[in-house]
Coordinates of C-alpha atoms and ligand atoms in Angstrom, one line a residue:
X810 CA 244.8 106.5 -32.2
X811 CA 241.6 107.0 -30.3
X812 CA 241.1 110.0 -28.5
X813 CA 239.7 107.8 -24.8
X814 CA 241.9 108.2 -22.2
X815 CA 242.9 105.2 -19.9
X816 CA 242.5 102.3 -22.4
X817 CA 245.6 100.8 -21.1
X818 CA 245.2 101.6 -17.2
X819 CA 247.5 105.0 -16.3
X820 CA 248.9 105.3 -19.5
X821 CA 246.8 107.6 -20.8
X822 CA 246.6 107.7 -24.5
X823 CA 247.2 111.6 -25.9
X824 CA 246.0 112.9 -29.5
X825 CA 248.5 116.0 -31.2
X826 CA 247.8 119.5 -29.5
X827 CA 246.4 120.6 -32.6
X828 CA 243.6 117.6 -31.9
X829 CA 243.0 118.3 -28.6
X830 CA 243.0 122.5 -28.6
X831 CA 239.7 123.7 -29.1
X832 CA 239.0 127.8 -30.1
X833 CA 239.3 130.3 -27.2
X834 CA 240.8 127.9 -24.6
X835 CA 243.6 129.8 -22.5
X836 CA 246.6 129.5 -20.9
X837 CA 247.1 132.3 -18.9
X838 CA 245.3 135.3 -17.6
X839 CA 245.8 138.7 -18.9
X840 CA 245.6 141.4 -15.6
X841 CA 243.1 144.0 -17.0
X842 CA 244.0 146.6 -18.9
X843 CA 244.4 150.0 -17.7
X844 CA 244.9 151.5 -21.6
X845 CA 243.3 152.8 -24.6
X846 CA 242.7 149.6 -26.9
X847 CA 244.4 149.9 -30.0
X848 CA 243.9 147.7 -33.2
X849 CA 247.1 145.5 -34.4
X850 CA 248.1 146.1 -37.9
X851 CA 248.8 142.8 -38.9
X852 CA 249.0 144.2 -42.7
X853 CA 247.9 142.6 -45.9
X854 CA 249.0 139.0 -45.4
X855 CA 246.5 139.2 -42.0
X856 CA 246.2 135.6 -40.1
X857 CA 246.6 134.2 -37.1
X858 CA 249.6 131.5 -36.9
X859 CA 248.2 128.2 -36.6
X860 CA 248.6 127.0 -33.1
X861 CA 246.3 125.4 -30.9
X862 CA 244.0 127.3 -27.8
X863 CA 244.7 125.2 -24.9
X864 CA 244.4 125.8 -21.0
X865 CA 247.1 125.2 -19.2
X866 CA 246.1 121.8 -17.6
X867 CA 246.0 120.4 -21.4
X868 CA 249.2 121.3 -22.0
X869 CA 250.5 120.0 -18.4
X870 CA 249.0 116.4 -19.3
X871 CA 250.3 116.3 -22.8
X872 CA 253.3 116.7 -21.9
X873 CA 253.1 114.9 -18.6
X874 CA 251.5 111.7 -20.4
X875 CA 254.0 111.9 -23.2
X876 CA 256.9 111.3 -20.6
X877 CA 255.3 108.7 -19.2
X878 CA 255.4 106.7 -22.7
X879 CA 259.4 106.9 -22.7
X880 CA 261.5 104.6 -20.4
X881 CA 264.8 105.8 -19.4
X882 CA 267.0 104.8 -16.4
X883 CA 265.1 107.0 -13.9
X884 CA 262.3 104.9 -14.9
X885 CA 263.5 101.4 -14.7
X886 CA 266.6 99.0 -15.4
X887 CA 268.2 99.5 -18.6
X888 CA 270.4 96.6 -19.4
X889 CA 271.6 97.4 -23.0
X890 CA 275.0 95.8 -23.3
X891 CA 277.4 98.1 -24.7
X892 CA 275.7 101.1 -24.4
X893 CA 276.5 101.7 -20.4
X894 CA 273.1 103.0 -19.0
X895 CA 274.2 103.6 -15.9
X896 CA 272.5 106.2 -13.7
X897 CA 273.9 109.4 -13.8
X898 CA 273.8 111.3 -11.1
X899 CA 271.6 114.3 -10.9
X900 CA 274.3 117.0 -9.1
X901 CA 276.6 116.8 -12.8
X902 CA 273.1 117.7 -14.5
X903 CA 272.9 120.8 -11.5
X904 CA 276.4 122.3 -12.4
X905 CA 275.8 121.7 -16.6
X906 CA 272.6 123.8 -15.8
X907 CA 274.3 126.7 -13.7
X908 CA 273.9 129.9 -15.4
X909 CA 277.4 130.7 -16.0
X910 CA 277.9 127.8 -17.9
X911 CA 274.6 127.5 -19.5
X912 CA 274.0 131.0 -20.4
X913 CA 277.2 131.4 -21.9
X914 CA 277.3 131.7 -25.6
X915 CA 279.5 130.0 -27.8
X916 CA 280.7 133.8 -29.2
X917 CA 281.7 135.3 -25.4
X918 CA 285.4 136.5 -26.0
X919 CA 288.4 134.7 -24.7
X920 CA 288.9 137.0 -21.8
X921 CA 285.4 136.6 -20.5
X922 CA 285.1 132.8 -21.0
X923 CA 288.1 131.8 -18.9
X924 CA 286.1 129.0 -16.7
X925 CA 284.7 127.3 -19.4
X926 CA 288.1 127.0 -21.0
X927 CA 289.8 126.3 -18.1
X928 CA 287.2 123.2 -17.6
X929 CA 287.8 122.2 -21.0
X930 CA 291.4 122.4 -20.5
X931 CA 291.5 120.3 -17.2
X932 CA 288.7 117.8 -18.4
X933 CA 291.5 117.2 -21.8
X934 CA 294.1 116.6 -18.6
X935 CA 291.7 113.9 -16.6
X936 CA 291.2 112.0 -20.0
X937 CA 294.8 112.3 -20.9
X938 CA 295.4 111.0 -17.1
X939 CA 292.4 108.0 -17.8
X940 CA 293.8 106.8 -21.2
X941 CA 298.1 106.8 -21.1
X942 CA 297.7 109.6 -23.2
X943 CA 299.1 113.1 -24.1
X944 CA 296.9 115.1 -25.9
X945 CA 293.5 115.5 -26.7
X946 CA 290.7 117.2 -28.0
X947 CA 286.5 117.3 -27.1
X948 CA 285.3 118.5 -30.6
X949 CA 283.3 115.0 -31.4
X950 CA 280.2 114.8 -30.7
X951 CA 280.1 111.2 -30.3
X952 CA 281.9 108.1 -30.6
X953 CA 281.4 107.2 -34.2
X954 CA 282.9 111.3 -34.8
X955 CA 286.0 110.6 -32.4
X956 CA 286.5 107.2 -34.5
X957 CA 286.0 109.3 -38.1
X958 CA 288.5 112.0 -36.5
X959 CA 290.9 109.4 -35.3
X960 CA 290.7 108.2 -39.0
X961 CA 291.5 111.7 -39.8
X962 CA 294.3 112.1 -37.5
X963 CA 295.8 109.1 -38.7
X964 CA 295.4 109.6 -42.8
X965 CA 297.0 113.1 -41.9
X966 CA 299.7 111.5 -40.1
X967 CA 300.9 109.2 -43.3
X968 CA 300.1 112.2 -45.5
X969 CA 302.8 114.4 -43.6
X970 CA 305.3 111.3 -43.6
X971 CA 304.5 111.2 -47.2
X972 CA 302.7 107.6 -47.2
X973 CA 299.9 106.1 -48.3
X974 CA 298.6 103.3 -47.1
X975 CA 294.9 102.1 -48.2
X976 CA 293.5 99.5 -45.1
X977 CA 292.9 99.0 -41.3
X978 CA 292.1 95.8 -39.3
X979 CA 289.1 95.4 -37.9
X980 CA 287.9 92.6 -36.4
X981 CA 284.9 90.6 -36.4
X982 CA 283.6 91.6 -33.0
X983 CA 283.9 95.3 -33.5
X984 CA 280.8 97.6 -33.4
X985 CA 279.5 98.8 -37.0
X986 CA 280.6 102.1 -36.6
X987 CA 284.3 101.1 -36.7
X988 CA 284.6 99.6 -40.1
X989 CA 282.2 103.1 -41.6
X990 CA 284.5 105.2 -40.1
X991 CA 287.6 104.0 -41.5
X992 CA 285.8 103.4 -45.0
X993 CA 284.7 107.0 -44.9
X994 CA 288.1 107.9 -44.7
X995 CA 288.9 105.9 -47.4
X996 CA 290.8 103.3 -45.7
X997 CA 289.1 99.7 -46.7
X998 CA 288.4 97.7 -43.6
X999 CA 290.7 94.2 -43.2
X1000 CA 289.0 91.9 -41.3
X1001 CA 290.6 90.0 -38.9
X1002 CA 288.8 86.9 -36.4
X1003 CA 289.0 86.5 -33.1
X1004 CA 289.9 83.4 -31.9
X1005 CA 287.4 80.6 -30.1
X1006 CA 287.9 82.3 -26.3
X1007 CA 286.9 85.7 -28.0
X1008 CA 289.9 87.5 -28.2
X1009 CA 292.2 89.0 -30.7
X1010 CA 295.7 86.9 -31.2
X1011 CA 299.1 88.9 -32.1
X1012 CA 299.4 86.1 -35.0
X1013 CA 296.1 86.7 -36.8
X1014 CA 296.9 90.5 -36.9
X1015 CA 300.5 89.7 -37.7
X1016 CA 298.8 87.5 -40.9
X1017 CA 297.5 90.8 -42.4
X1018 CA 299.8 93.7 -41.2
X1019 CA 301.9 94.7 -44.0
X1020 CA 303.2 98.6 -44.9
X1021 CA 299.8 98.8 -46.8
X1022 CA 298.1 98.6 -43.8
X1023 CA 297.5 101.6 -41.3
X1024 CA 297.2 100.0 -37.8
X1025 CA 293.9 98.3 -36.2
X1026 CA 291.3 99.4 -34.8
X1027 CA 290.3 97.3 -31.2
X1028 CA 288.1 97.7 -29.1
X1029 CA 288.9 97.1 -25.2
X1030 CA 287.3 95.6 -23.2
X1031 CA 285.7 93.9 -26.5
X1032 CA 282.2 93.3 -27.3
X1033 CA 281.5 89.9 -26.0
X1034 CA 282.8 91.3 -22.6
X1035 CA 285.8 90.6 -22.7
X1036 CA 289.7 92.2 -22.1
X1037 CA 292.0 92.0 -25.0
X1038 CA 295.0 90.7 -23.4
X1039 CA 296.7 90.3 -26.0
X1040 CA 297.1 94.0 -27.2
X1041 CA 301.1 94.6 -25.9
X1042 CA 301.9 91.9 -28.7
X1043 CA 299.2 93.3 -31.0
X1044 CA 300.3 96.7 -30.9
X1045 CA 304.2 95.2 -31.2
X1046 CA 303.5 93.5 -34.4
X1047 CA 301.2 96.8 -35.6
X1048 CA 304.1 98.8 -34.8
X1049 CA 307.1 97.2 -36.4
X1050 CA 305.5 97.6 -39.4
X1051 CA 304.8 101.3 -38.9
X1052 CA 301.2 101.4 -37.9
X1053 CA 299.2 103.1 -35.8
X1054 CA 297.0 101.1 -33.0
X1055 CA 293.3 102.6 -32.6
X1056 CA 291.6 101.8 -29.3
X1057 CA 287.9 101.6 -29.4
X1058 CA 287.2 103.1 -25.7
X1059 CA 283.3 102.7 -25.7
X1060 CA 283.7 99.8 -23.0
X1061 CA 286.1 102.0 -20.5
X1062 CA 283.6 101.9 -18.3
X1063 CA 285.1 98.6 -17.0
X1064 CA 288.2 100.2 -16.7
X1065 CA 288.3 103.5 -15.6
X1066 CA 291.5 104.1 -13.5
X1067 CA 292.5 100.6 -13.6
X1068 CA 294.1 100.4 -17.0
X1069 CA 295.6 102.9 -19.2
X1070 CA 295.6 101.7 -23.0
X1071 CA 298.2 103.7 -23.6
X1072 CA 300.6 101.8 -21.4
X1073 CA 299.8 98.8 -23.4
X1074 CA 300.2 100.1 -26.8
X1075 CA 297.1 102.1 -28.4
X1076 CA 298.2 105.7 -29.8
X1077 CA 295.0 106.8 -29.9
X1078 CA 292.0 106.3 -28.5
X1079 CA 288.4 107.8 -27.9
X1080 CA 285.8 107.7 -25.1
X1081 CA 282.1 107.9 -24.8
X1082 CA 281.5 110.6 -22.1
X1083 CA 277.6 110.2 -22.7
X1084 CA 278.4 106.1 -22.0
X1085 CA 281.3 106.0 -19.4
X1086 CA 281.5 109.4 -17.9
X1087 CA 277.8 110.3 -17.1
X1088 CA 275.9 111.7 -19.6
X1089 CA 271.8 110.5 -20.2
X1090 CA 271.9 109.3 -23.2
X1091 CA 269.1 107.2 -25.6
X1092 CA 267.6 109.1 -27.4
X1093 CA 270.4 110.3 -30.0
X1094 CA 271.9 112.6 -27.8
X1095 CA 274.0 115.3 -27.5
X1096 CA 277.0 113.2 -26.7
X1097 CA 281.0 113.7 -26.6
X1098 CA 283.4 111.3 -28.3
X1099 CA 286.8 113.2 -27.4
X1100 CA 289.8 111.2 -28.8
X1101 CA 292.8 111.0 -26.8
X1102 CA 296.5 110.5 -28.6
X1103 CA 300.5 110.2 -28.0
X1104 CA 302.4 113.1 -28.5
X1105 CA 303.3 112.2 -32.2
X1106 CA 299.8 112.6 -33.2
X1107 CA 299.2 115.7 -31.9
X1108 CA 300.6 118.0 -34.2
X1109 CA 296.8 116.8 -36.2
X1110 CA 294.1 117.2 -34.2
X1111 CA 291.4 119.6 -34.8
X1112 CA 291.9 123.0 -34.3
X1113 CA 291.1 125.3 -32.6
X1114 CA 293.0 123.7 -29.4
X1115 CA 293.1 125.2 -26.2
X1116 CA 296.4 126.7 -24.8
X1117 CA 297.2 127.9 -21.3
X1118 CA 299.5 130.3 -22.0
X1119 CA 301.1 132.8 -18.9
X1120 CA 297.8 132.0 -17.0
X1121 CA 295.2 132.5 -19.6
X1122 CA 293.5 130.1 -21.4
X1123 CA 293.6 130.7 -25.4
X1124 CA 291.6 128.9 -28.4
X1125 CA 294.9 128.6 -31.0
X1126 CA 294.7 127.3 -34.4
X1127 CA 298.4 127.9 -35.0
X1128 CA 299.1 123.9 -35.6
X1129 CA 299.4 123.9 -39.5
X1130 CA 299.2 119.8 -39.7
X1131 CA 296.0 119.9 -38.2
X1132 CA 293.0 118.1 -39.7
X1133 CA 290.7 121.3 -39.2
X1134 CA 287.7 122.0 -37.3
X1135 CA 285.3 118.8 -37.3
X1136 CA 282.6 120.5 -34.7
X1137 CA 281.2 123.9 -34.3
X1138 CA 282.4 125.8 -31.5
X1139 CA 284.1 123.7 -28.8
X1140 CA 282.2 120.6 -29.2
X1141 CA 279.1 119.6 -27.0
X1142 CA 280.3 121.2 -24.1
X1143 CA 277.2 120.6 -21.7
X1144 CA 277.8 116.6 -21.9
X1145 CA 281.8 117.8 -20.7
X1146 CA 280.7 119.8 -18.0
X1147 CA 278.6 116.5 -16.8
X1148 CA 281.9 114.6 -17.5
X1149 CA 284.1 117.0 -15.2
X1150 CA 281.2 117.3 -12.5
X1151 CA 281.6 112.9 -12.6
X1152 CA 285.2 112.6 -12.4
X1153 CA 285.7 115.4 -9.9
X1154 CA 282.9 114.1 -7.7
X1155 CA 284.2 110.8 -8.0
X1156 CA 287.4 111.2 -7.7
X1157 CA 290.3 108.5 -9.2
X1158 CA 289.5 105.9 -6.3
X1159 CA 285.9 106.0 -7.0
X1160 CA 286.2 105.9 -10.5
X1161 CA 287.8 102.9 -9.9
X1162 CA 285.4 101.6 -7.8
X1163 CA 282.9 101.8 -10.1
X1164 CA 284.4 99.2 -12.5
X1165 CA 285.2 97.0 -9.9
X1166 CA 281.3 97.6 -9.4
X1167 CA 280.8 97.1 -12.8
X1168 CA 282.4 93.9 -13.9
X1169 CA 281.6 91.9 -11.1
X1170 CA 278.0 93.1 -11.1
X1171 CA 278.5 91.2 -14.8
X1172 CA 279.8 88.1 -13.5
X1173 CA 277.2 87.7 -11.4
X1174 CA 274.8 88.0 -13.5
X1175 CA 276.3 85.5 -16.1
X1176 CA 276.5 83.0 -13.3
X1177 CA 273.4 83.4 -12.1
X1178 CA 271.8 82.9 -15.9
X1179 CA 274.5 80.7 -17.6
X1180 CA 272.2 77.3 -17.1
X1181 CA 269.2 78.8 -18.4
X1182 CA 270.6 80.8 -20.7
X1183 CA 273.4 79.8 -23.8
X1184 CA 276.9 81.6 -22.3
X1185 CA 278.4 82.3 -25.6
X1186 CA 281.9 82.0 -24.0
X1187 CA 281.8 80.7 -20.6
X1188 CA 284.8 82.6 -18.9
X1189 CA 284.9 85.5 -16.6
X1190 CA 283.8 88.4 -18.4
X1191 CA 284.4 92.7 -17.9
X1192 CA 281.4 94.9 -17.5
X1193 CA 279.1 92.8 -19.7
X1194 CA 278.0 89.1 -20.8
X1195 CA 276.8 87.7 -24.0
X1196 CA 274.5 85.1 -24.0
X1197 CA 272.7 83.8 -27.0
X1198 CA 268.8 82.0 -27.8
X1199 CA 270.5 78.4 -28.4
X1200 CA 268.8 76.7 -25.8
X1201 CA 265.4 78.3 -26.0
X1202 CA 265.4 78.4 -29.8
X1203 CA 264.6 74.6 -30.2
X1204 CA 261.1 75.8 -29.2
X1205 CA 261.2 78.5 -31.7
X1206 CA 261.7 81.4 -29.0
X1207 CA 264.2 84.0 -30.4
X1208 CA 266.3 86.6 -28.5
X1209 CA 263.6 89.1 -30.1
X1210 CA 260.7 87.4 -28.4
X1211 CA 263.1 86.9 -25.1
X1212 CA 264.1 91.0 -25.2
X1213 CA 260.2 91.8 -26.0
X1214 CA 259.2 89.4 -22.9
X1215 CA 261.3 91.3 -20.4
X1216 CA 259.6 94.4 -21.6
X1217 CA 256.8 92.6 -19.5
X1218 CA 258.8 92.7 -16.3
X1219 CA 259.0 96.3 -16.4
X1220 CA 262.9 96.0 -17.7
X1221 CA 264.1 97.5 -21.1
X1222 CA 265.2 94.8 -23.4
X1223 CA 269.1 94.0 -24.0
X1224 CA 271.0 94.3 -27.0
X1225 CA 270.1 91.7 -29.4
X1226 CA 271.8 90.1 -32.4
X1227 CA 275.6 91.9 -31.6
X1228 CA 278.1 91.2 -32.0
X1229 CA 277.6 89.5 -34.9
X1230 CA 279.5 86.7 -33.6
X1231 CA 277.4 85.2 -31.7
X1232 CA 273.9 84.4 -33.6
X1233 CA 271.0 85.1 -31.3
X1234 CA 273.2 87.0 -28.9
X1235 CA 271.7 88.9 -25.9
X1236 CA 274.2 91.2 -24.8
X1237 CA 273.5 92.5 -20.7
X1238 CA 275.3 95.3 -19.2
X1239 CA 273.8 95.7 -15.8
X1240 CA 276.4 98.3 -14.6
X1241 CA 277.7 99.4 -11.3
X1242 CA 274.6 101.8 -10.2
X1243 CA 272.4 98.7 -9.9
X1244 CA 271.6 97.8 -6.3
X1245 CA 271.9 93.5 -6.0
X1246 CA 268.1 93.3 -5.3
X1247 CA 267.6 95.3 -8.7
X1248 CA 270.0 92.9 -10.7
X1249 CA 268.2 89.7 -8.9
X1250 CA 264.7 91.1 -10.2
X1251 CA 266.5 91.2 -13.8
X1252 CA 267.7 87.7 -12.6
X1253 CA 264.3 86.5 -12.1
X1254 CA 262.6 87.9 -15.0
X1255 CA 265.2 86.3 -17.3
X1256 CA 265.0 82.8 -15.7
X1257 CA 260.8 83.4 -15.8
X1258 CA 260.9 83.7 -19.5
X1259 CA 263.2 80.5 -20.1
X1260 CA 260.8 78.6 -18.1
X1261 CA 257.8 80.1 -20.0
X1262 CA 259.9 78.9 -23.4
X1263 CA 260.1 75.4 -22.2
X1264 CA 256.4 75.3 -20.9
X1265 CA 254.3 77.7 -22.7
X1266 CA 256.5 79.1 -25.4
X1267 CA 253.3 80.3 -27.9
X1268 CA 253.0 82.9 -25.1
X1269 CA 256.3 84.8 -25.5
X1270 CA 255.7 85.2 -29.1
X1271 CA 252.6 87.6 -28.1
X1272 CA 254.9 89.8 -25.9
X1273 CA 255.5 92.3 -24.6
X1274 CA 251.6 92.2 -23.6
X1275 CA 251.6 95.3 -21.1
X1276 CA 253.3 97.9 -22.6
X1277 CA 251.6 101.1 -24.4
X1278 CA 251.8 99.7 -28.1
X1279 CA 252.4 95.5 -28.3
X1280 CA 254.5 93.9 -30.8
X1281 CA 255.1 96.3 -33.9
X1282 CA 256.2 95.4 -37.5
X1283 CA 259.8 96.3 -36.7
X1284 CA 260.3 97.1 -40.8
X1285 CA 257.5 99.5 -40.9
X1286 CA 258.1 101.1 -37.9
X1287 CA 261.6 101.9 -38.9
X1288 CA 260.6 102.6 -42.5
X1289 CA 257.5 104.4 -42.0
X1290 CA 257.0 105.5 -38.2
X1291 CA 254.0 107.3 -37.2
X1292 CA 255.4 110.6 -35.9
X1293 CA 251.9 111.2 -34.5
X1294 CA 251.6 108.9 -31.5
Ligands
PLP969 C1 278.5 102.9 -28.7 C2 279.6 102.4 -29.4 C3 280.3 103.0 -30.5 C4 279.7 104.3 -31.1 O1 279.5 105.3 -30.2 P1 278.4 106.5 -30.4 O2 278.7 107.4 -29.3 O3 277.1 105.8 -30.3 O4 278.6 107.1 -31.8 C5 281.4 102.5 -31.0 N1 281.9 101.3 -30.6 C6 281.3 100.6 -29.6 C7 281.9 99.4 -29.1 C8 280.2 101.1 -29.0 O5 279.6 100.4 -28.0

């Protein structure tokens, strides 16, 4: 990189400290010294530590400029379906940050850590409250963890019944993470398809469900966007044959306080506090994938579990089944304060509200786009819509080039190629936090790039055109990124 500033307008290129310090530059001022000077003994092995000299205004813009090269949702719209990129409000950040709670280290005794426990212990009761469920436990630190200890829970479960059953269902629209987690556990993932509206069907799980199988793992709302409502005759046909149904909760967001899946037959079940329950997330976290289960599972979830016991709260780890400890500590516990702050601020009718918000902020996006845009499935959908390239790839325009282009509107691109359903899918979550004008600016950007596919499409291909770095080798960038800037 070069070192001149302002090559692409306000964003301001910026070298490594260690380029830009220069010897004897300063950071602070030293009041004068009313002592003796006395020589430091730095000992045989004598040298200075290698860090930069640097006033404080270099340091100020390095930092300064390098927050300016990331875009999050404070910054800009962040439509990435499946993800949930809502905004988050800033007061759950205030009470994660409050001394009590952030100065507290993970060692303070029981007796002296009440609150935190007590939170931990009412935020277990909120998601029990959310999911059907009656137990729970916050050690995962993100989904893909509450999935592997949900695996957990559930080898543990035949193990104590003295089974052994070797697969799981999964099926073709769930997230990658799903069929990994059950294979680390050593369960080999079934496949199963949905059918050609995009849902799962009682008699293709009933097709594979035998007393080899362990249960299923679904995701609801799904990933093209859509509610499973077939899981009471799902989970009926999982069931009679002794299985265990696994709910996939990384979509609750258009369901909070509306459904419970545990009314309508999952046992277990996690959530993504960092995605639903209002935690910034991005940029690979921390997160919190707590798993929620019915009573019979509880006897094997982690330990150490928290007890309220004659009006003190307790860490116990007398539950012999259990599957052990799976995080340090109690888990990420900043991300649960945020998730406490959000559901107590909100409250269950606003929680509510915000999926209403949610899904029909979805619909009306998919029926504002549907003509210019491929609808995979044209139906109403939940929280997010899945479109594909089909009609702009006669002219050689791809989703990549479509989710690069909206880079150009000052929007961060959609998820692309997922599910793997749909080829060329472009998956848009616009949430509940966006205003209408915001989602009609999205709305324009989206129907300005199919027009510039039918009439210029050689364009798009040289997108995004005003961002910091253009198009990259996608390849190379993952397999050899320059750390450096
Ligand atoms: C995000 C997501 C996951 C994985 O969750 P992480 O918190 O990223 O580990 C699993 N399933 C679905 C459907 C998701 O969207």
């Amino acid at each position: 990189m070069t070192e001149i500033a302002g090559t692409t307008g306000l964003i301001l290129n910026e070298p490594l400290l260690w380029e830009k310090g220069k010897e004897g530059r300063e950071g602070y001022s030293m009041p004068r010294r009313d002592v003796p000077v006395v020589p430091l003994d730095f000992g045989a092995a004598e040298s200075s530590p290698d860090i930069p000299d640097l006033s404080e205004i270099d340091v100020v813009r390095h930092y300064t400029r390098l927050s300016q090269w990331n875009f999050g949702v404070d910054t800009g719209m962040y439509p990435l379906g499946s993800c949930t990129m809502k905004y988050n409000p800033k007061t759950n950040e205030r009470q994660a940050s409050l001394e009590g709670f952030a100065g507290a280290h993970p060692l303070v005794p029981e007796h002296l850590n009440q609150g935190i426990l007590r939170l931990l212990f009412e935020l277990q009761g909120y998601l029990c409250e959310i999911t059907g469920m009656d137990a729970a436990t916050l050690q995962p630190a993100a989904g893909a963890q509450g999935e592997l200890t949900g695996m957990l829970v559930i080898h543990a479960y035949y193990a104590a019944k003295g089974e052994r059953r070797s697969k799981i269902i999964v099926p073709d629209t769930a997230h990658g993470t799903n069929p990994a987690s059950a294979a680390l556990c050593g369960f080999k993932a079934a496949p199963v398809a949905s059918s050609a509206d995009g849902l799962l069907t009682a008699e293709a799980v009933a097709a594979l469900m035998d007393e080899e199988t362990a249960g299923i793992m679904v995701t609801n709302p799904n990933t093209l966007g859509f509610f499973e409502t077939n899981l009471p005759e799902i989970a009926e046909v999982v069931h009679a044959k002794g299985g265990v149904v696994y709910c996939d909760g990384a979509n609750m967001n258009a369901v909070m306080g509306i459904v419970k899946m545990g009314r309508i037959g999952a046992d277990i079940m996690h959530l993504n506090l960092h995605k639903t329950f209002s935690t910034p997330h991005g940029g690979g976290g921390p997160g919190a994938g707590p798993i929620c289960v019915k009573a019979y599972l509880a006897p094997y979830l982690p330990e150490p579990r928290i007890i309220h016991d004659h009006g003190e709260y307790r860490l116990s780890e007398d539950f012999p089944q259990s599957i052990g400890r799976i995080h340090s500590f109690m888990g990420n516990v900043g991300v649960m304060i945020k998730a406490y702050s959000y559901i107590r601020t909100m409250g269950a009718e606003y929680l509510k509200r915000a999926s209403e918000l949610a899904v029909l902020n979805a619909n009306y996006l998919k029926e504002r786009l549907k003509g210019a845009y491929h609808l995979a499935y044209d139906r109403p959908c939940m929280h997010e819509c899945v479109f594909s390239d089909r009609y702009q790839a006669v002219r050689k325009i791809k989703a990549l080039d479509i989710a690069k282009a909206l880079m150009d509107f000052g929007f961060h691109p959609p998820t692309i190629y997922f599910p793997l359903v749909v080829p060329g899918a472009l998956m848009v979550e616009p949430t509940e936090t966006e205003s209408k004008e915001d989602i009609d600016r999205l709305i324009s950007a989206f129907l300005a790039i199919a027009e510039q596919a039918e009439e210029n499409p050689e364009q798009l291909l040289e997108s995004p055109r005003k961002t910091k770095v253009r198009r990259l080798d996608e390849t190379q960038a993952a397999r050899k990124p320059c750390l450096a800037g």
